CSV table of C-alpha atoms and ligand atoms in Angstrom, one decimal:
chain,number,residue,atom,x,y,z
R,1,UNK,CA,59.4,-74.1,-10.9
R,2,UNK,CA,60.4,-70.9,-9.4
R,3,UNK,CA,57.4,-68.1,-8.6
R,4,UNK,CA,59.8,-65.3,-8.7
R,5,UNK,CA,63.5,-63.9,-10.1
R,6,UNK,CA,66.2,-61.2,-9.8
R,7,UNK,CA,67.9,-60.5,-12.9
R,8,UNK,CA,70.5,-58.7,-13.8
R,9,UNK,CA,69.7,-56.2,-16.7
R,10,UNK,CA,73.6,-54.6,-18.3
R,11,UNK,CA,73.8,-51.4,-20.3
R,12,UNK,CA,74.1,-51.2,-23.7
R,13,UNK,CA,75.9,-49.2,-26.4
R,14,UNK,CA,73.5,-48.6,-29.6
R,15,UNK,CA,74.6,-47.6,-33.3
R,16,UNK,CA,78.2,-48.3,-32.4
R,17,UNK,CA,79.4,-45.0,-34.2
R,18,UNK,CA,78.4,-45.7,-38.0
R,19,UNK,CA,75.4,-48.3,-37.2
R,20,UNK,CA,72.3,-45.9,-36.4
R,21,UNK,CA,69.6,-48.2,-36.0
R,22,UNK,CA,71.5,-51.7,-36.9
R,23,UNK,CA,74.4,-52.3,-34.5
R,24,UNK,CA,74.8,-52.6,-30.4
R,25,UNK,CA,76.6,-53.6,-28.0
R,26,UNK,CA,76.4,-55.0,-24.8
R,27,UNK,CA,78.3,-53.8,-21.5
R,28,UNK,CA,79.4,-55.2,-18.3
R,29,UNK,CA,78.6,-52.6,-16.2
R,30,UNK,CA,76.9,-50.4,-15.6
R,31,UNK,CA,73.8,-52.7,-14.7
R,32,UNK,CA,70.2,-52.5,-13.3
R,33,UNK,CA,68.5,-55.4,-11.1
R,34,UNK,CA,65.4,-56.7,-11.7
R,35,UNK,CA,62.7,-58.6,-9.3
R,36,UNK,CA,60.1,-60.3,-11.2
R,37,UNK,CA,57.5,-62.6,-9.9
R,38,UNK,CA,54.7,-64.7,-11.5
R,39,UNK,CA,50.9,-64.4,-10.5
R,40,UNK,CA,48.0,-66.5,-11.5
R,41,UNK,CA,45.1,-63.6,-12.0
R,42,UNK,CA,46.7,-61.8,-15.0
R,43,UNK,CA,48.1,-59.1,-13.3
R,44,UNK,CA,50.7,-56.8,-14.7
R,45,UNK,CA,52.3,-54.3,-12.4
R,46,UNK,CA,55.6,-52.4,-12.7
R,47,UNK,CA,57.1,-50.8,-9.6
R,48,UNK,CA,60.7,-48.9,-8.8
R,49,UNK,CA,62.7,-49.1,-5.4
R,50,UNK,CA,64.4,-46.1,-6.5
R,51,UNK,CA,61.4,-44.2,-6.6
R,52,UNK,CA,61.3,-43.3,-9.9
R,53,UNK,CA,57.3,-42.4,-11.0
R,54,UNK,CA,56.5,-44.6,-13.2
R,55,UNK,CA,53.1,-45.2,-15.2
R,56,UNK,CA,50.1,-47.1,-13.7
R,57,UNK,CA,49.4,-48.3,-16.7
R,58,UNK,CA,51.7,-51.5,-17.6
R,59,UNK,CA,51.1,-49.9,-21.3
R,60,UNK,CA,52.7,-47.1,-20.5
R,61,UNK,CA,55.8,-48.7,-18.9
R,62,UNK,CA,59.3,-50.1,-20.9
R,63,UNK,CA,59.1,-52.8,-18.7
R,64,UNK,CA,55.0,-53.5,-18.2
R,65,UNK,CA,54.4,-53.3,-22.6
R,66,UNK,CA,56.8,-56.0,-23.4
R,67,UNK,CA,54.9,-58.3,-20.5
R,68,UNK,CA,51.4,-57.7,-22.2
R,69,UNK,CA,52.1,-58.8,-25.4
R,70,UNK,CA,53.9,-61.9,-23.9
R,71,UNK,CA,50.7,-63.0,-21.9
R,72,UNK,CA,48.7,-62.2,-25.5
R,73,UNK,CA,50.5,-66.0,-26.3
R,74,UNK,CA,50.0,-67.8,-22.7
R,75,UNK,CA,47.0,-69.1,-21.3
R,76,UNK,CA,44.7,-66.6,-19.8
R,77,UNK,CA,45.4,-65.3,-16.2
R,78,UNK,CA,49.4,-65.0,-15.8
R,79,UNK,CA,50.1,-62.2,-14.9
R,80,UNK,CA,53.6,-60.6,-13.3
R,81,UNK,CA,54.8,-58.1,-10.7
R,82,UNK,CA,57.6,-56.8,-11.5
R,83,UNK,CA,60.0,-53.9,-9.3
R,84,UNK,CA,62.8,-52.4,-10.6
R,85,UNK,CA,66.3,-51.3,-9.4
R,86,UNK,CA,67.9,-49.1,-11.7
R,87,UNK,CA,71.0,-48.0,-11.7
R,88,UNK,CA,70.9,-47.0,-15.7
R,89,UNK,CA,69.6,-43.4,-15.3
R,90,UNK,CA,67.0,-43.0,-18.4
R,91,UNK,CA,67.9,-40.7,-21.1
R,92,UNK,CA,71.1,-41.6,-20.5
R,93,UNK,CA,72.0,-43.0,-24.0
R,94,UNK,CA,73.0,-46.4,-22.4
R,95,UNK,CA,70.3,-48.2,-23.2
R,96,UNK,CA,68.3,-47.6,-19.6
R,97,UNK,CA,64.5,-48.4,-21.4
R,98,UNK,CA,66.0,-51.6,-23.4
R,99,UNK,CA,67.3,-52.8,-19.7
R,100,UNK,CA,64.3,-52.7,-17.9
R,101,UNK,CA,62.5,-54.2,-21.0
R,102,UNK,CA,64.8,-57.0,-21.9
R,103,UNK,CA,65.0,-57.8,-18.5
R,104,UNK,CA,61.2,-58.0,-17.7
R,105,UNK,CA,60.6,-60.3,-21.2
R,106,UNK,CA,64.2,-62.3,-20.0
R,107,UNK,CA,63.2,-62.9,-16.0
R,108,UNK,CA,59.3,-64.0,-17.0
R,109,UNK,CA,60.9,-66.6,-19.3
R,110,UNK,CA,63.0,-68.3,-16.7
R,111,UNK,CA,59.7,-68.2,-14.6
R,112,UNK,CA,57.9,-70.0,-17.9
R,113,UNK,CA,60.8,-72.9,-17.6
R,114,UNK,CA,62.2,-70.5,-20.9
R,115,UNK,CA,59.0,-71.2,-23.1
R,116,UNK,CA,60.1,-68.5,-25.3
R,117,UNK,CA,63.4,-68.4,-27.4
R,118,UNK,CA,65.3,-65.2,-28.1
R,119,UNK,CA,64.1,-63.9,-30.9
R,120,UNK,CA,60.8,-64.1,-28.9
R,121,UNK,CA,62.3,-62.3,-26.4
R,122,UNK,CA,63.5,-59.8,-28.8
R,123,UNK,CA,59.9,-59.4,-30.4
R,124,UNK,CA,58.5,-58.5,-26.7
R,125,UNK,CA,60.8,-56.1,-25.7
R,126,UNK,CA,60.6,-54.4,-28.6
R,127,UNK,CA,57.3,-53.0,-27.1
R,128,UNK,CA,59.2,-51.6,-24.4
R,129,UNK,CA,61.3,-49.6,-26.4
R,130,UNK,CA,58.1,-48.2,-28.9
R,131,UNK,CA,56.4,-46.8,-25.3
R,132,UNK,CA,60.3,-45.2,-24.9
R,133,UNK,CA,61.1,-43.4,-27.7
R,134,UNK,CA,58.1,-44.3,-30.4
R,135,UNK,CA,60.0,-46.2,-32.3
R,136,UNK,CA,60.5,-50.1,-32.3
R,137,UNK,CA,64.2,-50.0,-32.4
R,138,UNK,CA,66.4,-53.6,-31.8
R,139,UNK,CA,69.8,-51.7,-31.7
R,140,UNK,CA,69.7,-51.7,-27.7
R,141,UNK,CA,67.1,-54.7,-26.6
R,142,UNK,CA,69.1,-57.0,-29.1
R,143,UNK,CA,72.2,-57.1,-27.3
R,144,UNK,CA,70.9,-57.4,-23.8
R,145,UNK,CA,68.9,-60.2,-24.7
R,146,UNK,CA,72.0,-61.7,-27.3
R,147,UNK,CA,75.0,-60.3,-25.0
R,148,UNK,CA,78.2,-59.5,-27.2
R,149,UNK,CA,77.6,-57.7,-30.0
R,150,UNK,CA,74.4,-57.7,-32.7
R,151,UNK,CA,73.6,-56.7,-36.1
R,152,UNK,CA,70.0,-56.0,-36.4
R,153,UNK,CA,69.5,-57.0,-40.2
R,154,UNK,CA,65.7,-56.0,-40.5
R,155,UNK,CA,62.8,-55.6,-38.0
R,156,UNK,CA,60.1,-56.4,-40.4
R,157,UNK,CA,60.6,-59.7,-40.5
R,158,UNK,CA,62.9,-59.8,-37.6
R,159,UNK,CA,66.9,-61.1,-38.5
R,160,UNK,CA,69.0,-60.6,-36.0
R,161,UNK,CA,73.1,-61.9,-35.6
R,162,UNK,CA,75.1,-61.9,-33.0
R,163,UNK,CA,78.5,-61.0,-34.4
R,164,UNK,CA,82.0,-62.5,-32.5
R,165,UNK,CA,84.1,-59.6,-31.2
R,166,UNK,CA,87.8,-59.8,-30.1
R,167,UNK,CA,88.4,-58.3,-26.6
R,168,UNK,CA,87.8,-54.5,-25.9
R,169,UNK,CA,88.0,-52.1,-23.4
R,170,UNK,CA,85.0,-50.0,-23.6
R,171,UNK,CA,85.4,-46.3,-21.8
R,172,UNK,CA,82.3,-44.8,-21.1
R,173,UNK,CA,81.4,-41.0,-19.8
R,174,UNK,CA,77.5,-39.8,-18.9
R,175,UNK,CA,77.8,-36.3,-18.3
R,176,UNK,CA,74.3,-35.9,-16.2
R,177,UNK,CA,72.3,-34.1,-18.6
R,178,UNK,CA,69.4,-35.6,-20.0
R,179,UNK,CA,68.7,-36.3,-23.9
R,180,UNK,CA,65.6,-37.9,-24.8
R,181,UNK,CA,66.1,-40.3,-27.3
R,182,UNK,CA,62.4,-39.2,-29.2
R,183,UNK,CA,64.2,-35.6,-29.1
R,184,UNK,CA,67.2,-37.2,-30.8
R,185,UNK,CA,65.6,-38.7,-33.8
R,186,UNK,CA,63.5,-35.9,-34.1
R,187,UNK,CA,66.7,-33.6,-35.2
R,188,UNK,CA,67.5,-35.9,-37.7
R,189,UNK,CA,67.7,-35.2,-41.4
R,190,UNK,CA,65.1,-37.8,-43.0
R,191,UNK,CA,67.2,-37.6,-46.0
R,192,UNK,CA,70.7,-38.6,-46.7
R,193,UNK,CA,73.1,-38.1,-50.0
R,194,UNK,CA,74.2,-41.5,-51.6
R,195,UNK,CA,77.9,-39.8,-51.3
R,196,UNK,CA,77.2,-40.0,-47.4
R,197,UNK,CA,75.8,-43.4,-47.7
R,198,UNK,CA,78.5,-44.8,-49.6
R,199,UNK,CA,81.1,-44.0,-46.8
R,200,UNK,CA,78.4,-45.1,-44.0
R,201,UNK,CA,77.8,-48.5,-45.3
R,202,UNK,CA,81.5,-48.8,-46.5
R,203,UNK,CA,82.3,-48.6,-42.4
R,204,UNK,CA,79.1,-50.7,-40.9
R,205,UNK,CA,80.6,-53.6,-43.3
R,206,UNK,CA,84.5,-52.7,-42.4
R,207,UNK,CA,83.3,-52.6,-38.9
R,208,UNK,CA,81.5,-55.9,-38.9
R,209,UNK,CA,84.1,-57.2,-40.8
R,210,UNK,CA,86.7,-56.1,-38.5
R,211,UNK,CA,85.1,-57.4,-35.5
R,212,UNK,CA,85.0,-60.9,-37.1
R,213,UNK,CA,88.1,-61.2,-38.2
R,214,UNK,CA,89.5,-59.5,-35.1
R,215,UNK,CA,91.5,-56.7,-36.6
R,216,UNK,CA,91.6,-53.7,-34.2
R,217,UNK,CA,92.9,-51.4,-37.1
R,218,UNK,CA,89.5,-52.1,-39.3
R,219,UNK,CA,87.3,-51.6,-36.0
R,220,UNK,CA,88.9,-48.0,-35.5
R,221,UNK,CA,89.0,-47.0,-39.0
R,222,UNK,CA,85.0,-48.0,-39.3
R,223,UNK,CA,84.3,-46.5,-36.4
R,224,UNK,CA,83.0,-43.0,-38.4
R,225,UNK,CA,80.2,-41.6,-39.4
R,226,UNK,CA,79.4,-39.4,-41.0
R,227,UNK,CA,75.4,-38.9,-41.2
R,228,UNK,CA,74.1,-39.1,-37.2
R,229,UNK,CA,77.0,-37.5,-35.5
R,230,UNK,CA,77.2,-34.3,-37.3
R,231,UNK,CA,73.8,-33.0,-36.2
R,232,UNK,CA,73.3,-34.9,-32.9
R,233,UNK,CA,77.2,-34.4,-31.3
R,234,UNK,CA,76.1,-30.4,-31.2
R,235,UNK,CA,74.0,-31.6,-28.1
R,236,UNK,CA,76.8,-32.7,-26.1
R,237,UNK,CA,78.9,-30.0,-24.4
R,238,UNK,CA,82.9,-31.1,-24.8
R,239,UNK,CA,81.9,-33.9,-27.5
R,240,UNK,CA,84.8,-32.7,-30.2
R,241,UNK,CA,87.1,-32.9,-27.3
R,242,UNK,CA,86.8,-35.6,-26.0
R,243,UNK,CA,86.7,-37.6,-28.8
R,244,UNK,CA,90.0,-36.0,-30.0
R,245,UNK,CA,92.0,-36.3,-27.2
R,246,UNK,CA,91.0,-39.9,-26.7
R,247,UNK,CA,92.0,-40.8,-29.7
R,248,UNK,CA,95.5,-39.2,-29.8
R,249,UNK,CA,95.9,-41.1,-26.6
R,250,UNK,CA,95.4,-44.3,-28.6
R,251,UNK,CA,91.5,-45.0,-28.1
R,252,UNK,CA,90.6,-47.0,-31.4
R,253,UNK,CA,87.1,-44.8,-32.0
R,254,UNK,CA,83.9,-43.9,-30.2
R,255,UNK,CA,81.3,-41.6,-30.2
R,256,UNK,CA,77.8,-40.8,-29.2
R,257,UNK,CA,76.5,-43.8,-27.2
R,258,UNK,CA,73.2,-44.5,-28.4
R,259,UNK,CA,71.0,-41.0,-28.9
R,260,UNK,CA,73.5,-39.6,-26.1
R,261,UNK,CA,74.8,-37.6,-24.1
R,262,UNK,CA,76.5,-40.9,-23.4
R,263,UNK,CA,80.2,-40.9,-25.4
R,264,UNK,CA,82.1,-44.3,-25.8
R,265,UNK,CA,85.3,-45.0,-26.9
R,266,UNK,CA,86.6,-48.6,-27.8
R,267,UNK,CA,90.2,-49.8,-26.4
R,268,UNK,CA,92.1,-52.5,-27.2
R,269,UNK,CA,94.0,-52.0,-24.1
R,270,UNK,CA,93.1,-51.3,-20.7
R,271,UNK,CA,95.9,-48.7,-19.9
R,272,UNK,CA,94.6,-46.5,-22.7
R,273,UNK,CA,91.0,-47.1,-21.7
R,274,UNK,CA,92.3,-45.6,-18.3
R,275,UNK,CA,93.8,-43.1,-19.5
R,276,UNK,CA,90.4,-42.0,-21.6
R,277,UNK,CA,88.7,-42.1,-18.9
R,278,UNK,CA,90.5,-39.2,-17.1
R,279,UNK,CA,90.4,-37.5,-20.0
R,280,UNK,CA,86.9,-37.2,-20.1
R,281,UNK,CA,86.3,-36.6,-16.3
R,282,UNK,CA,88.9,-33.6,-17.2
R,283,UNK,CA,87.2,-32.4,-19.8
R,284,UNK,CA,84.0,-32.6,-17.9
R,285,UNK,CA,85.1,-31.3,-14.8
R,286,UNK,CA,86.3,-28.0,-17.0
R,287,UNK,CA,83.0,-27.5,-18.5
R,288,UNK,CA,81.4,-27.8,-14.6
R,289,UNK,CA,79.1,-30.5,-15.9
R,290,UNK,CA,78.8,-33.4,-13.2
R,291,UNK,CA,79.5,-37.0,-14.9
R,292,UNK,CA,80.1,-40.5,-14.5
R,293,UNK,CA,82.6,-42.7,-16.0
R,294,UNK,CA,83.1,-46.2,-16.3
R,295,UNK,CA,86.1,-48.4,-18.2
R,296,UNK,CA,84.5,-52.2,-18.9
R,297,UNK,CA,84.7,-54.7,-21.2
R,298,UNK,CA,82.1,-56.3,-23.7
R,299,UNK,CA,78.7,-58.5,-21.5
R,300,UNK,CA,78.7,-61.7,-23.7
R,301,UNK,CA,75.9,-62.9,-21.9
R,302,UNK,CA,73.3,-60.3,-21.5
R,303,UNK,CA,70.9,-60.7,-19.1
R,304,UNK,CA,71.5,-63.0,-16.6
R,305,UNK,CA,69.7,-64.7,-13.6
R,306,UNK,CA,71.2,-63.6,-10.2
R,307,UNK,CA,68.6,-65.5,-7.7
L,1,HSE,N1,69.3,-46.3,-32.4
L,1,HSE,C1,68.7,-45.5,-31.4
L,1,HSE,C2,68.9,-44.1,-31.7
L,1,HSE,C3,69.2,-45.9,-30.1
L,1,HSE,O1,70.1,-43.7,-31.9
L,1,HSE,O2,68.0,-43.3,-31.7
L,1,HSE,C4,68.7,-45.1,-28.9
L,1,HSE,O3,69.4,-45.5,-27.7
């Protein structure tokens, strides 16, 4: 068996619009690497090659937290080292924490001759994301263990499905300001009006239902909500815009990606995906605000092994 691992650890898009909590995606790119290697004197150390500062404490690290509750069920002494590549900046609402979580819990299993089975997987990383944002959340670690796209139908006990999705062009812009997803729940109403639920759970099932039976028109109509993006949109300079102009140039929906300032829009063509995209660097490069953008499709395989 191997002692040590690169994977590759993709971006994800949580909520999906009207799913806060319930519903991600998985992306092609953007994508961190990951080096793992296995050690025999129970050692659990997390380290960046970017430089980033991260904790000494493997507690206190989306990648180390995951690890110690995996050794909790192997025989005492293993132990990983684990250095990180990122190119997912954190805070970036793409999922940066679940990537460097889901990729730790996915690399150490290839190194256990994949002991562990998904959901496993899925119950690790959730650690990761706790030490993130103090919440357990599944919306992002679910589809970068899963790929595709996943319905996280309850944590406590843990039901997650992977949902078939036809073919989409997702656009993606990160203006490069920085919203902490703990920040991002904190805003949020803890109390919502059944009229408001009615129309959210009216779209998570149209949009689950229009992703399985393939119908673009159902997945852009769905794509709305109407309790999450009210309060947390007012974060994000040139949001409104963006989203408006996309979708007069066809775009089938989007929104905040994740807790932000990421926005998404979903395409079921790749010309129109283009053309999103230079709507947002416009609109971005009129408010001065540096960004990135990226046009890609749906990751049906999550993390993978690269060497
Ligand atoms: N569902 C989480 C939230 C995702 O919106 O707070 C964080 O990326």
């Amino acid at each position: 068996m191997k002692n040590s691992v690169q994977v590759k650890c993709p971006a994800t898009v949580a909520n999906l619009v009207c799913g806060f909590d319930v519903l991600g995606l998985c992306l092609d790119d953007p994508a961190d690497l990951m080096d793992v290697s296995i050690n025999h004197d129970g050692r659990i150390t997390v380290k960046s090659a970017d430089g980033y500062p991260l904790p000494e404490n493997p507690a206190e690290n989306t990648a180390g937290a995951p690890l110690l509750e995996m050794v909790k069920e192997l025989e005492p002494g293993i132990g990983f080292d684990v250095l990180t590549h990122k190119n997912i900046k954190p805070g970036s609402g793409l999922g940066s924490s679940a990537a460097s979580a889901a990729g730790a819990t996915v690399a150490a299993n290839i190194l256990l001759g994949n002991k562990f089975s998904n959901e496993d997987l899925l119950r690790f990383a959730m650690f990761g994301e706790k030490v993130a944002s103090g919440v357990k959340h599944a919306d992002n670690v679910a589809p970068c263990i899963y790929g595709g796209v996943t319905l996280i139908r309850s944590i406590h006990p843990l039901d997650v499905v992977a949902l078939d999705a036809p073919p989409l062009y997702v656009t993606v812009v990160h203006p490069q300001i920085e919203v902490k997803t703990s920040d991002a729940r904190q805003i949020l109403r803890k109390e919502v009006l059944l009229k408001s639920a009615i129309k959210q759970w009216g779209n998570i099932a149209g949009l689950v239902a229009g992703f399985l039976k393939k119908d673009y028109a159902l997945i852009g109509r769905s794509l709305e909500d109407v309790i999450i993006e009210p309060v947390r949109s007012i974060l994000i300079p040139g949001f409104d815009t963006v989203k408006s102009r996309c979708l007069e140039a066809g775009a089938l929906g989007g929104g905040i990606s994740g807790s932000g300032p990421s926005l998404f829009m979903l395409n079921q063509h790749e010309s129109i995906a283009k053309e999103n995209e230079r709507i947002m660097q416009e609109v971005f490069k009129e408010l001065g605000i540096d960004y990135k953008t990226y046009v890609t499709t749906i990751n049906t395989k999550g993390v993978t092994q690269v060497s």
